[in-house]
Coordinates of C-alpha atoms in Angstrom, one line a residue:
M288 CA 14.7 -54.2 -70.5
A289 CA 12.9 -51.4 -69.5
A290 CA 12.4 -50.1 -66.3
Q291 CA 8.5 -50.3 -65.2
P292 CA 7.0 -47.1 -65.4
E293 CA 6.5 -45.8 -62.1
I294 CA 2.9 -44.5 -60.3
T295 CA 1.7 -43.5 -57.1
Q296 CA -0.9 -44.9 -54.7
R297 CA -2.8 -42.0 -55.5
D298 CA -3.0 -42.5 -59.4
L299 CA -3.9 -46.0 -58.7
R300 CA -6.5 -45.4 -57.2
N301 CA -7.7 -42.5 -58.9
R302 CA -7.0 -44.2 -62.5
S303 CA -7.1 -48.1 -61.7
K304 CA -9.3 -48.8 -64.8
E305 CA -7.1 -47.0 -67.7
I306 CA -4.2 -48.4 -65.2
M307 CA -5.6 -52.0 -65.0
D308 CA -6.7 -52.0 -68.3
A309 CA -2.6 -51.1 -69.4
V310 CA -1.8 -54.5 -66.8
E311 CA -4.3 -56.3 -68.6
H312 CA -2.3 -55.0 -72.2
G313 CA 1.3 -56.5 -71.1
Q314 CA 2.2 -53.1 -69.1
A315 CA 4.3 -53.6 -65.5
F316 CA 4.0 -50.7 -63.0
T317 CA 5.9 -50.1 -59.5
V318 CA 3.9 -48.5 -56.9
T319 CA 5.1 -45.8 -55.3
R320 CA 3.8 -44.2 -51.5
D321 CA 5.5 -41.2 -50.2
G322 CA 8.7 -41.2 -53.0
H323 CA 9.3 -45.7 -51.6
Q324 CA 8.4 -48.2 -54.2
I325 CA 6.4 -50.6 -52.6
G326 CA 5.0 -53.1 -55.0
E327 CA 4.8 -54.4 -58.0
L328 CA 1.5 -54.7 -60.1
I329 CA 2.4 -57.2 -63.3
P330 CA 0.1 -59.0 -65.6
L331 CA -0.6 -63.0 -65.3
R332 CA 1.1 -64.7 -67.4
R333 CA -2.1 -66.4 -69.7
R334 CA -0.8 -70.0 -70.5
R335 CA -2.7 -71.9 -73.6
R336 CA -6.0 -73.6 -73.4
F337 CA -6.1 -75.2 -77.0
V338 CA -2.7 -76.2 -78.7
P339 CA -4.2 -76.7 -82.9
R340 CA -3.8 -80.1 -84.0
E341 CA -0.6 -79.1 -86.3
E342 CA 1.4 -77.2 -83.6
F343 CA 1.1 -80.5 -81.6
A344 CA 1.4 -83.3 -84.2
A345 CA 4.8 -81.4 -85.5
M346 CA 6.0 -81.2 -81.4
S347 CA 5.0 -85.1 -81.0
R348 CA 7.2 -86.0 -84.7
G349 CA 10.0 -86.2 -82.4
A350 CA 8.9 -87.6 -79.2
S351 CA 10.1 -90.9 -78.4
A352 CA 8.2 -94.5 -79.4
I353 CA 6.7 -96.1 -75.9
D354 CA 6.3 -99.1 -75.6
I355 CA 3.3 -99.7 -75.0
D356 CA 3.7 -103.6 -72.3
A357 CA 6.5 -101.5 -70.4
F358 CA 4.2 -98.9 -69.7
R359 CA 1.0 -101.0 -68.9
A360 CA 3.4 -103.1 -66.0
D361 CA 5.2 -100.0 -64.9
Q362 CA 1.5 -99.1 -64.2
D363 CA 0.7 -102.2 -62.6
A364 CA 3.9 -101.7 -60.1
A365 CA 2.3 -98.2 -59.5
L366 CA -1.1 -99.7 -59.0
D367 CA -2.0 -100.6 -54.8
H368 CA -4.0 -104.1 -56.0
D369 CA -5.3 -104.5 -52.5
A370 CA -7.0 -101.3 -52.6
A371 CA -10.7 -101.5 -50.9
D372 CA -12.8 -102.7 -54.1
P373 CA -15.6 -98.9 -53.7
Y374 CA -18.9 -100.9 -55.3
G375 CA -18.3 -103.6 -52.3
R376 CA -17.0 -107.0 -54.4

């Protein structure tokens, strides 16, 4: 793994757009002040929000079958049957 490039606090201030664009594209930096490392500037991990149907189907092929009766029994066991009716019935 390659070392992160170091940038000074002044570089961060003066070249913020350029540096933030690099971070957005996956580059990480170590920020220094007076020659001392004070922090890291790293990109956020992006989670996918959409999985294509074909990929979901491929992942699901290896999943175990669901016993619907056992599933409903588990739900009933977890449900508070004595909870107040929100509609006041």
